[in-house]
Amino acid sequence: MSFPVLEFSGISLTYPGPPPIHALRSCDLVVERGDYLTVVGPSGSGKSSFLNLAGLLDRPTGGRYLLDGLDTAVLTDRERAALRGRRIGFVFQSFHLLPHRSATENVALASLYTAGRGRHETAHRRARAWEALARVGLAHRMDSLPTHMSGGERQRVAIARALMGEPSLLLCDEPTGNLDSATAQSVLTLIEELNDNGMTVILITHDLQVAARAHRTVAIRDGVLTETVPR
Ligand code: ADP
Ligand code: MG
């Protein structure tokens, strides 16, 4: 029996305020394994709120969210954190790397809480970090500091970090927003290669050309999610 990776039914998110902000209004969405979905919408429309819910960083105020068939509402905060660590990879616009740690350390730290901290676990984590860096084309940069890397290299490190838990879902919030257009293309190509190899990808962008590269696009406007007609 195989479940969709993500299933939103009537998902709403109201920030309490005052005044209350209806960031998402009764959203329905199904994302199947291997899908590549882009999310577009103007600033303030609810894109990051959507991603935060999908990534279990926040809880909806209404509706039901099944992740890999699991009802996320019944989970404790600790169970949600564990599930997030194992099933979700995040890539953000601003990389969020530790500046004084090497690429390998930045990537290895991603699984600190899921893989344990003993000597054996640490060595294993570093080996997996090298593998993840090799997957994003950065084997030769494993000892470099983020401060000595280009924006494109930093985003590749962030993608390697996201891959550490072997997630079922890769969530990207404007991953090319801080990159020049040539670098943005190569980062997108990398994300699309991961998708070709089976990774389910949800990618937020305000660039309609980027959005059009996906299998599917949904638009958010004032918290209302609408799937655009397939091309
Ligand atoms: P986007 O990512 O599309 O720019 P957001 O999801 O960040 O939009 O925000 C959607 C709406 O919710 C906006 O009106 C924003 O001001 C509001 N909002 C976002 N985060 C919070 C928060 N933590 N508390 C209250 N309001 C918020
Ligand atoms: Mg946002």
PDB file of C-alpha atoms and ligand atoms in Angstrom:
ATOM      1  CA  MET A   1       0.000   0.000   0.000  1.00  0.00           C
ATOM      2  CA  SER A   2       1.525   3.280  -1.011  1.00  0.00           C
ATOM      3  CA  PHE A   3       0.358   6.639   0.295  1.00  0.00           C
ATOM      4  CA  PRO A   4       0.794  10.105  -1.156  1.00  0.00           C
ATOM      5  CA  VAL A   5       3.773  11.871   0.407  1.00  0.00           C
ATOM      6  CA  LEU A   6       1.551  14.795   1.394  1.00  0.00           C
ATOM      7  CA  GLU A   7      -2.208  15.049   1.684  1.00  0.00           C
ATOM      8  CA  PHE A   8      -3.810  18.296   2.873  1.00  0.00           C
ATOM      9  CA  SER A   9      -7.585  18.263   3.448  1.00  0.00           C
ATOM     10  CA  GLY A  10      -9.146  21.595   4.354  1.00  0.00           C
ATOM     11  CA  ILE A  11      -5.902  22.851   5.877  1.00  0.00           C
ATOM     12  CA  SER A  12      -6.166  26.300   7.447  1.00  0.00           C
ATOM     13  CA  LEU A  13      -3.697  28.411   9.375  1.00  0.00           C
ATOM     14  CA  THR A  14      -4.807  31.467  11.312  1.00  0.00           C
ATOM     15  CA  TYR A  15      -2.171  33.417  13.224  1.00  0.00           C
ATOM     16  CA  PRO A  16      -3.871  34.593  16.417  1.00  0.00           C
ATOM     17  CA  GLY A  17      -2.882  38.247  16.202  1.00  0.00           C
ATOM     18  CA  PRO A  18      -4.620  40.528  17.115  1.00  0.00           C
ATOM     19  CA  PRO A  19      -5.813  40.974  14.507  1.00  0.00           C
ATOM     20  CA  PRO A  20      -6.034  37.325  13.395  1.00  0.00           C
ATOM     21  CA  ILE A  21      -4.352  36.669  10.038  1.00  0.00           C
ATOM     22  CA  HIS A  22      -5.846  33.951   7.851  1.00  0.00           C
ATOM     23  CA  ALA A  23      -2.595  32.838   6.229  1.00  0.00           C
ATOM     24  CA  LEU A  24      -4.115  29.680   4.694  1.00  0.00           C
ATOM     25  CA  ARG A  25      -7.801  29.025   4.049  1.00  0.00           C
ATOM     26  CA  SER A  26      -9.107  25.478   3.694  1.00  0.00           C
ATOM     27  CA  CYS A  27      -6.416  24.189   1.325  1.00  0.00           C
ATOM     28  CA  ASP A  28      -6.657  20.786  -0.376  1.00  0.00           C
ATOM     29  CA  LEU A  29      -3.601  19.255  -2.000  1.00  0.00           C
ATOM     30  CA  VAL A  30      -2.226  15.808  -2.789  1.00  0.00           C
ATOM     31  CA  VAL A  31       1.444  15.354  -3.664  1.00  0.00           C
ATOM     32  CA  GLU A  32       2.408  11.897  -4.890  1.00  0.00           C
ATOM     33  CA  ARG A  33       5.802  10.263  -4.517  1.00  0.00           C
ATOM     34  CA  GLY A  34       8.206  11.536  -7.178  1.00  0.00           C
ATOM     35  CA  ASP A  35       6.146  14.649  -7.873  1.00  0.00           C
ATOM     36  CA  TYR A  36       7.728  18.036  -8.597  1.00  0.00           C
ATOM     37  CA  LEU A  37       5.420  20.847  -7.530  1.00  0.00           C
ATOM     38  CA  THR A  38       6.098  24.568  -7.646  1.00  0.00           C
ATOM     39  CA  VAL A  39       4.209  27.124  -5.538  1.00  0.00           C
ATOM     40  CA  VAL A  40       3.794  30.689  -6.741  1.00  0.00           C
ATOM     41  CA  GLY A  41       2.107  33.723  -5.255  1.00  0.00           C
ATOM     42  CA  PRO A  42       2.756  37.337  -4.336  1.00  0.00           C
ATOM     43  CA  SER A  43       4.603  38.323  -1.184  1.00  0.00           C
ATOM     44  CA  GLY A  44       2.440  37.740   1.902  1.00  0.00           C
ATOM     45  CA  SER A  45       0.108  35.293   0.114  1.00  0.00           C
ATOM     46  CA  GLY A  46       0.931  32.361   2.436  1.00  0.00           C
ATOM     47  CA  LYS A  47       3.725  30.484   0.623  1.00  0.00           C
ATOM     48  CA  SER A  48       6.071  30.194   3.609  1.00  0.00           C
ATOM     49  CA  SER A  49       3.165  29.385   5.926  1.00  0.00           C
ATOM     50  CA  PHE A  50       2.279  26.537   3.564  1.00  0.00           C
ATOM     51  CA  LEU A  51       5.877  25.264   3.589  1.00  0.00           C
ATOM     52  CA  ASN A  52       6.129  25.524   7.380  1.00  0.00           C
ATOM     53  CA  LEU A  53       3.034  23.338   7.741  1.00  0.00           C
ATOM     54  CA  ALA A  54       4.233  20.853   5.129  1.00  0.00           C
ATOM     55  CA  GLY A  55       7.584  20.650   6.967  1.00  0.00           C
ATOM     56  CA  LEU A  56       5.978  20.140  10.399  1.00  0.00           C
ATOM     57  CA  LEU A  57       7.495  23.403  11.645  1.00  0.00           C
ATOM     58  CA  ASP A  58       4.018  24.661  12.487  1.00  0.00           C
ATOM     59  CA  ARG A  59       0.615  23.097  13.156  1.00  0.00           C
ATOM     60  CA  PRO A  60      -2.515  23.926  11.174  1.00  0.00           C
ATOM     61  CA  THR A  61      -5.425  25.518  13.016  1.00  0.00           C
ATOM     62  CA  GLY A  62      -7.866  23.476  10.909  1.00  0.00           C
ATOM     63  CA  GLY A  63      -7.974  20.502   8.561  1.00  0.00           C
ATOM     64  CA  ARG A  64      -5.984  17.285   8.278  1.00  0.00           C
ATOM     65  CA  TYR A  65      -2.410  16.683   7.119  1.00  0.00           C
ATOM     66  CA  LEU A  66      -1.291  13.155   6.273  1.00  0.00           C
ATOM     67  CA  LEU A  67       2.466  12.766   5.694  1.00  0.00           C
ATOM     68  CA  ASP A  68       3.308   9.421   4.078  1.00  0.00           C
ATOM     69  CA  GLY A  69      -0.174   8.358   5.215  1.00  0.00           C
ATOM     70  CA  LEU A  70       0.465   9.307   8.865  1.00  0.00           C
ATOM     71  CA  ASP A  71      -2.004  11.667  10.514  1.00  0.00           C
ATOM     72  CA  THR A  72       0.316  14.371  11.826  1.00  0.00           C
ATOM     73  CA  ALA A  73      -2.322  15.764  14.225  1.00  0.00           C
ATOM     74  CA  VAL A  74      -1.981  12.880  16.675  1.00  0.00           C
ATOM     75  CA  LEU A  75       1.806  13.238  17.038  1.00  0.00           C
ATOM     76  CA  THR A  76       3.532  14.829  20.022  1.00  0.00           C
ATOM     77  CA  ASP A  77       6.062  17.611  19.400  1.00  0.00           C
ATOM     78  CA  ARG A  78       8.873  15.105  19.944  1.00  0.00           C
ATOM     79  CA  GLU A  79       7.378  12.671  17.413  1.00  0.00           C
ATOM     80  CA  ARG A  80       6.909  15.503  14.927  1.00  0.00           C
ATOM     81  CA  ALA A  81      10.550  16.540  15.332  1.00  0.00           C
ATOM     82  CA  ALA A  82      11.701  12.959  14.786  1.00  0.00           C
ATOM     83  CA  LEU A  83       9.483  12.614  11.718  1.00  0.00           C
ATOM     84  CA  ARG A  84      10.769  15.934  10.371  1.00  0.00           C
ATOM     85  CA  GLY A  85      14.374  14.776  10.830  1.00  0.00           C
ATOM     86  CA  ARG A  86      13.758  11.537   8.951  1.00  0.00           C
ATOM     87  CA  ARG A  87      11.269  12.516   6.241  1.00  0.00           C
ATOM     88  CA  ILE A  88      11.787  16.207   5.412  1.00  0.00           C
ATOM     89  CA  GLY A  89      14.679  18.128   3.883  1.00  0.00           C
ATOM     90  CA  PHE A  90      14.650  21.936   3.879  1.00  0.00           C
ATOM     91  CA  VAL A  91      16.424  24.335   1.531  1.00  0.00           C
ATOM     92  CA  PHE A  92      16.033  28.063   2.194  1.00  0.00           C
ATOM     93  CA  GLN A  93      16.844  31.178   0.212  1.00  0.00           C
ATOM     94  CA  SER A  94      19.518  32.276   2.676  1.00  0.00           C
ATOM     95  CA  PHE A  95      21.290  28.892   3.057  1.00  0.00           C
ATOM     96  CA  HIS A  96      21.357  28.924   6.920  1.00  0.00           C
ATOM     97  CA  LEU A  97      24.862  27.473   7.170  1.00  0.00           C
ATOM     98  CA  LEU A  98      27.114  27.805  10.210  1.00  0.00           C
ATOM     99  CA  PRO A  99      29.858  30.158   8.963  1.00  0.00           C
ATOM    100  CA  HIS A 100      32.728  28.751  11.050  1.00  0.00           C
ATOM    101  CA  ARG A 101      32.094  25.079  10.342  1.00  0.00           C
ATOM    102  CA  SER A 102      33.375  23.229   7.289  1.00  0.00           C
ATOM    103  CA  ALA A 103      31.025  22.022   4.573  1.00  0.00           C
ATOM    104  CA  THR A 104      31.312  18.481   5.967  1.00  0.00           C
ATOM    105  CA  GLU A 105      30.488  19.618   9.504  1.00  0.00           C
ATOM    106  CA  ASN A 106      27.518  21.662   8.310  1.00  0.00           C
ATOM    107  CA  VAL A 107      26.128  18.636   6.513  1.00  0.00           C
ATOM    108  CA  ALA A 108      26.975  16.137   9.271  1.00  0.00           C
ATOM    109  CA  LEU A 109      25.325  18.272  11.953  1.00  0.00           C
ATOM    110  CA  ALA A 110      21.979  17.778  10.193  1.00  0.00           C
ATOM    111  CA  SER A 111      21.683  14.267  11.574  1.00  0.00           C
ATOM    112  CA  LEU A 112      23.132  14.933  15.029  1.00  0.00           C
ATOM    113  CA  TYR A 113      19.799  14.286  16.719  1.00  0.00           C
ATOM    114  CA  THR A 114      18.692  11.335  14.637  1.00  0.00           C
ATOM    115  CA  ALA A 115      22.029   9.478  14.349  1.00  0.00           C
ATOM    116  CA  GLY A 116      23.472   9.846  17.872  1.00  0.00           C
ATOM    117  CA  ARG A 117      26.712  11.348  19.146  1.00  0.00           C
ATOM    118  CA  GLY A 118      29.005   8.423  20.018  1.00  0.00           C
ATOM    119  CA  ARG A 119      32.423   8.100  18.340  1.00  0.00           C
ATOM    120  CA  HIS A 120      31.208   5.436  15.929  1.00  0.00           C
ATOM    121  CA  GLU A 121      28.102   7.454  15.049  1.00  0.00           C
ATOM    122  CA  THR A 122      30.190  10.589  14.471  1.00  0.00           C
ATOM    123  CA  ALA A 123      32.524   8.792  12.032  1.00  0.00           C
ATOM    124  CA  HIS A 124      29.545   7.290  10.236  1.00  0.00           C
ATOM    125  CA  ARG A 125      27.869  10.700  10.039  1.00  0.00           C
ATOM    126  CA  ARG A 126      30.979  12.278   8.518  1.00  0.00           C
ATOM    127  CA  ALA A 127      31.192   9.506   5.924  1.00  0.00           C
ATOM    128  CA  ARG A 128      27.564  10.098   4.999  1.00  0.00           C
ATOM    129  CA  ALA A 129      28.180  13.852   4.844  1.00  0.00           C
ATOM    130  CA  TRP A 130      31.011  13.282   2.335  1.00  0.00           C
ATOM    131  CA  GLU A 131      28.703  11.109   0.237  1.00  0.00           C
ATOM    132  CA  ALA A 132      26.022  13.823   0.305  1.00  0.00           C
ATOM    133  CA  LEU A 133      28.579  16.477  -0.708  1.00  0.00           C
ATOM    134  CA  ALA A 134      29.762  14.249  -3.549  1.00  0.00           C
ATOM    135  CA  ARG A 135      26.151  13.912  -4.736  1.00  0.00           C
ATOM    136  CA  VAL A 136      25.920  17.708  -5.114  1.00  0.00           C
ATOM    137  CA  GLY A 137      29.310  17.961  -6.865  1.00  0.00           C
ATOM    138  CA  LEU A 138      31.265  19.330  -3.896  1.00  0.00           C
ATOM    139  CA  ALA A 139      33.567  16.455  -2.935  1.00  0.00           C
ATOM    140  CA  HIS A 140      36.540  18.774  -3.518  1.00  0.00           C
ATOM    141  CA  ARG A 141      35.134  21.411  -1.137  1.00  0.00           C
ATOM    142  CA  MET A 142      34.387  19.234   1.880  1.00  0.00           C
ATOM    143  CA  ASP A 143      36.844  21.043   4.174  1.00  0.00           C
ATOM    144  CA  SER A 144      35.969  24.560   2.986  1.00  0.00           C
ATOM    145  CA  LEU A 145      34.190  27.110   5.140  1.00  0.00           C
ATOM    146  CA  PRO A 146      30.949  28.624   3.810  1.00  0.00           C
ATOM    147  CA  THR A 147      32.573  32.069   4.036  1.00  0.00           C
ATOM    148  CA  HIS A 148      35.083  30.905   1.401  1.00  0.00           C
ATOM    149  CA  MET A 149      32.410  29.575  -0.952  1.00  0.00           C
ATOM    150  CA  SER A 150      30.286  31.122  -3.687  1.00  0.00           C
ATOM    151  CA  GLY A 151      26.526  31.448  -3.266  1.00  0.00           C
ATOM    152  CA  GLY A 152      25.937  28.481  -5.556  1.00  0.00           C
ATOM    153  CA  GLU A 153      28.366  26.321  -3.573  1.00  0.00           C
ATOM    154  CA  ARG A 154      26.700  27.335  -0.315  1.00  0.00           C
ATOM    155  CA  GLN A 155      23.305  26.360  -1.638  1.00  0.00           C
ATOM    156  CA  ARG A 156      24.754  23.002  -2.739  1.00  0.00           C
ATOM    157  CA  VAL A 157      26.023  22.451   0.813  1.00  0.00           C
ATOM    158  CA  ALA A 158      22.531  23.281   2.081  1.00  0.00           C
ATOM    159  CA  ILE A 159      21.059  20.761  -0.374  1.00  0.00           C
ATOM    160  CA  ALA A 160      23.582  18.116   0.751  1.00  0.00           C
ATOM    161  CA  ARG A 161      22.518  18.816   4.343  1.00  0.00           C
ATOM    162  CA  ALA A 162      18.862  18.396   3.348  1.00  0.00           C
ATOM    163  CA  LEU A 163      19.678  14.994   1.807  1.00  0.00           C
ATOM    164  CA  MET A 164      21.341  13.614   4.948  1.00  0.00           C
ATOM    165  CA  GLY A 165      18.192  12.132   6.432  1.00  0.00           C
ATOM    166  CA  GLU A 166      17.259  10.566   3.069  1.00  0.00           C
ATOM    167  CA  PRO A 167      13.992  12.501   3.193  1.00  0.00           C
ATOM    168  CA  SER A 168      10.823  11.557   1.360  1.00  0.00           C
ATOM    169  CA  LEU A 169      10.087  15.238   0.719  1.00  0.00           C
ATOM    170  CA  LEU A 170      12.404  18.106  -0.206  1.00  0.00           C
ATOM    171  CA  LEU A 171      10.945  21.536   0.625  1.00  0.00           C
ATOM    172  CA  CYS A 172      12.628  24.514  -1.031  1.00  0.00           C
ATOM    173  CA  ASP A 173      11.676  28.119  -0.152  1.00  0.00           C
ATOM    174  CA  GLU A 174      12.969  30.436  -2.927  1.00  0.00           C
ATOM    175  CA  PRO A 175      16.195  28.390  -3.213  1.00  0.00           C
ATOM    176  CA  THR A 176      17.511  30.495  -6.086  1.00  0.00           C
ATOM    177  CA  GLY A 177      16.384  33.860  -4.698  1.00  0.00           C
ATOM    178  CA  ASN A 178      19.910  34.916  -3.664  1.00  0.00           C
ATOM    179  CA  LEU A 179      21.724  33.567  -6.730  1.00  0.00           C
ATOM    180  CA  ASP A 180      22.669  35.104 -10.069  1.00  0.00           C
ATOM    181  CA  SER A 181      20.820  33.581 -12.999  1.00  0.00           C
ATOM    182  CA  ALA A 182      23.575  31.213 -14.216  1.00  0.00           C
ATOM    183  CA  THR A 183      24.121  29.850 -10.698  1.00  0.00           C
ATOM    184  CA  ALA A 184      20.362  29.626 -10.170  1.00  0.00           C
ATOM    185  CA  GLN A 185      20.100  27.452 -13.295  1.00  0.00           C
ATOM    186  CA  SER A 186      22.729  25.026 -12.029  1.00  0.00           C
ATOM    187  CA  VAL A 187      21.105  24.768  -8.577  1.00  0.00           C
ATOM    188  CA  LEU A 188      17.716  24.135 -10.207  1.00  0.00           C
ATOM    189  CA  THR A 189      19.259  21.507 -12.445  1.00  0.00           C
ATOM    190  CA  LEU A 190      20.666  19.787  -9.352  1.00  0.00           C
ATOM    191  CA  ILE A 191      17.249  19.806  -7.630  1.00  0.00           C
ATOM    192  CA  GLU A 192      15.679  18.444 -10.826  1.00  0.00           C
ATOM    193  CA  GLU A 193      18.276  15.649 -11.020  1.00  0.00           C
ATOM    194  CA  LEU A 194      17.319  14.658  -7.483  1.00  0.00           C
ATOM    195  CA  ASN A 195      13.679  14.631  -8.604  1.00  0.00           C
ATOM    196  CA  ASP A 196      14.571  12.510 -11.664  1.00  0.00           C
ATOM    197  CA  ASN A 197      16.082  10.032  -9.188  1.00  0.00           C
ATOM    198  CA  GLY A 198      12.812   9.843  -7.252  1.00  0.00           C
ATOM    199  CA  MET A 199      12.934  12.691  -4.718  1.00  0.00           C
ATOM    200  CA  THR A 200       9.578  14.414  -4.184  1.00  0.00           C
ATOM    201  CA  VAL A 201      10.108  18.174  -4.469  1.00  0.00           C
ATOM    202  CA  ILE A 202       7.976  21.173  -3.476  1.00  0.00           C
ATOM    203  CA  LEU A 203       9.597  24.439  -4.513  1.00  0.00           C
ATOM    204  CA  ILE A 204       8.421  27.971  -3.791  1.00  0.00           C
ATOM    205  CA  THR A 205       9.350  30.616  -6.313  1.00  0.00           C
ATOM    206  CA  HIS A 206       8.137  33.970  -7.529  1.00  0.00           C
ATOM    207  CA  ASP A 207       9.811  33.354 -10.892  1.00  0.00           C
ATOM    208  CA  LEU A 208       7.210  32.056 -13.359  1.00  0.00           C
ATOM    209  CA  GLN A 209       9.903  30.605 -15.633  1.00  0.00           C
ATOM    210  CA  VAL A 210      11.213  28.560 -12.724  1.00  0.00           C
ATOM    211  CA  ALA A 211       7.653  27.542 -11.803  1.00  0.00           C
ATOM    212  CA  ALA A 212       6.982  26.307 -15.331  1.00  0.00           C
ATOM    213  CA  ARG A 213       9.795  23.734 -15.103  1.00  0.00           C
ATOM    214  CA  ALA A 214       7.848  21.596 -12.613  1.00  0.00           C
ATOM    215  CA  HIS A 215       5.288  18.865 -13.316  1.00  0.00           C
ATOM    216  CA  ARG A 216       2.625  20.897 -11.506  1.00  0.00           C
ATOM    217  CA  THR A 217       2.174  24.420 -10.202  1.00  0.00           C
ATOM    218  CA  VAL A 218      -0.149  25.710  -7.505  1.00  0.00           C
ATOM    219  CA  ALA A 219      -0.851  29.376  -6.951  1.00  0.00           C
ATOM    220  CA  ILE A 220      -1.551  30.877  -3.538  1.00  0.00           C
ATOM    221  CA  ARG A 221      -3.398  34.149  -3.231  1.00  0.00           C
ATOM    222  CA  ASP A 222      -4.664  35.492   0.103  1.00  0.00           C
ATOM    223  CA  GLY A 223      -4.219  32.051   1.622  1.00  0.00           C
ATOM    224  CA  VAL A 224      -6.267  30.274  -1.051  1.00  0.00           C
ATOM    225  CA  LEU A 225      -4.464  27.526  -2.927  1.00  0.00           C
ATOM    226  CA  THR A 226      -5.432  26.829  -6.551  1.00  0.00           C
ATOM    227  CA  GLU A 227      -3.841  24.318  -8.882  1.00  0.00           C
ATOM    228  CA  THR A 228      -3.064  25.874 -12.251  1.00  0.00           C
ATOM    229  CA  VAL A 229      -4.302  24.013 -15.322  1.00  0.00           C
ATOM    230  CA  PRO A 230      -1.688  21.503 -16.551  1.00  0.00           C
ATOM    231  CA  ARG A 231       0.237  22.759 -19.545  1.00  0.00           C
TER     232      ARG A 231
HETATM  233  P1  ADP B   1       4.732  34.562   1.778  1.00  0.00           P
HETATM  234  O1  ADP B   1       5.748  33.518   2.130  1.00  0.00           O
HETATM  235  O2  ADP B   1       3.892  34.197   0.595  1.00  0.00           O
HETATM  236  O3  ADP B   1       5.342  35.923   1.602  1.00  0.00           O
HETATM  237  P2  ADP B   1       3.765  34.173   4.504  1.00  0.00           P
HETATM  238  O4  ADP B   1       3.290  32.765   4.593  1.00  0.00           O
HETATM  239  O5  ADP B   1       5.108  34.464   5.082  1.00  0.00           O
HETATM  240  O6  ADP B   1       3.678  34.682   2.986  1.00  0.00           O
HETATM  241  O7  ADP B   1       2.695  35.113   5.225  1.00  0.00           O
HETATM  242  C1  ADP B   1       1.296  35.022   4.978  1.00  0.00           C
HETATM  243  C2  ADP B   1       0.568  36.020   5.881  1.00  0.00           C
HETATM  244  O8  ADP B   1       0.723  35.655   7.245  1.00  0.00           O
HETATM  245  C3  ADP B   1       1.115  37.437   5.749  1.00  0.00           C
HETATM  246  O9  ADP B   1       0.019  38.316   5.917  1.00  0.00           O
HETATM  247  C4  ADP B   1       2.080  37.541   6.923  1.00  0.00           C
HETATM  248  O10 ADP B   1       2.203  38.871   7.353  1.00  0.00           O
HETATM  249  C5  ADP B   1       1.386  36.679   7.964  1.00  0.00           C
HETATM  250  N1  ADP B   1       2.325  36.014   8.898  1.00  0.00           N
HETATM  251  C6  ADP B   1       3.377  35.215   8.558  1.00  0.00           C
HETATM  252  N2  ADP B   1       3.979  34.715   9.665  1.00  0.00           N
HETATM  253  C7  ADP B   1       3.296  35.222  10.726  1.00  0.00           C
HETATM  254  C8  ADP B   1       3.415  35.075  12.149  1.00  0.00           C
HETATM  255  N3  ADP B   1       4.358  34.295  12.703  1.00  0.00           N
HETATM  256  N4  ADP B   1       2.531  35.741  12.918  1.00  0.00           N
HETATM  257  C9  ADP B   1       1.555  36.502  12.385  1.00  0.00           C
HETATM  258  N5  ADP B   1       1.378  36.689  11.062  1.00  0.00           N
HETATM  259  C10 ADP B   1       2.237  36.050  10.227  1.00  0.00           C
HETATM  260 MG    MG B   2       7.867  33.633   2.153  1.00  0.00          MG
END
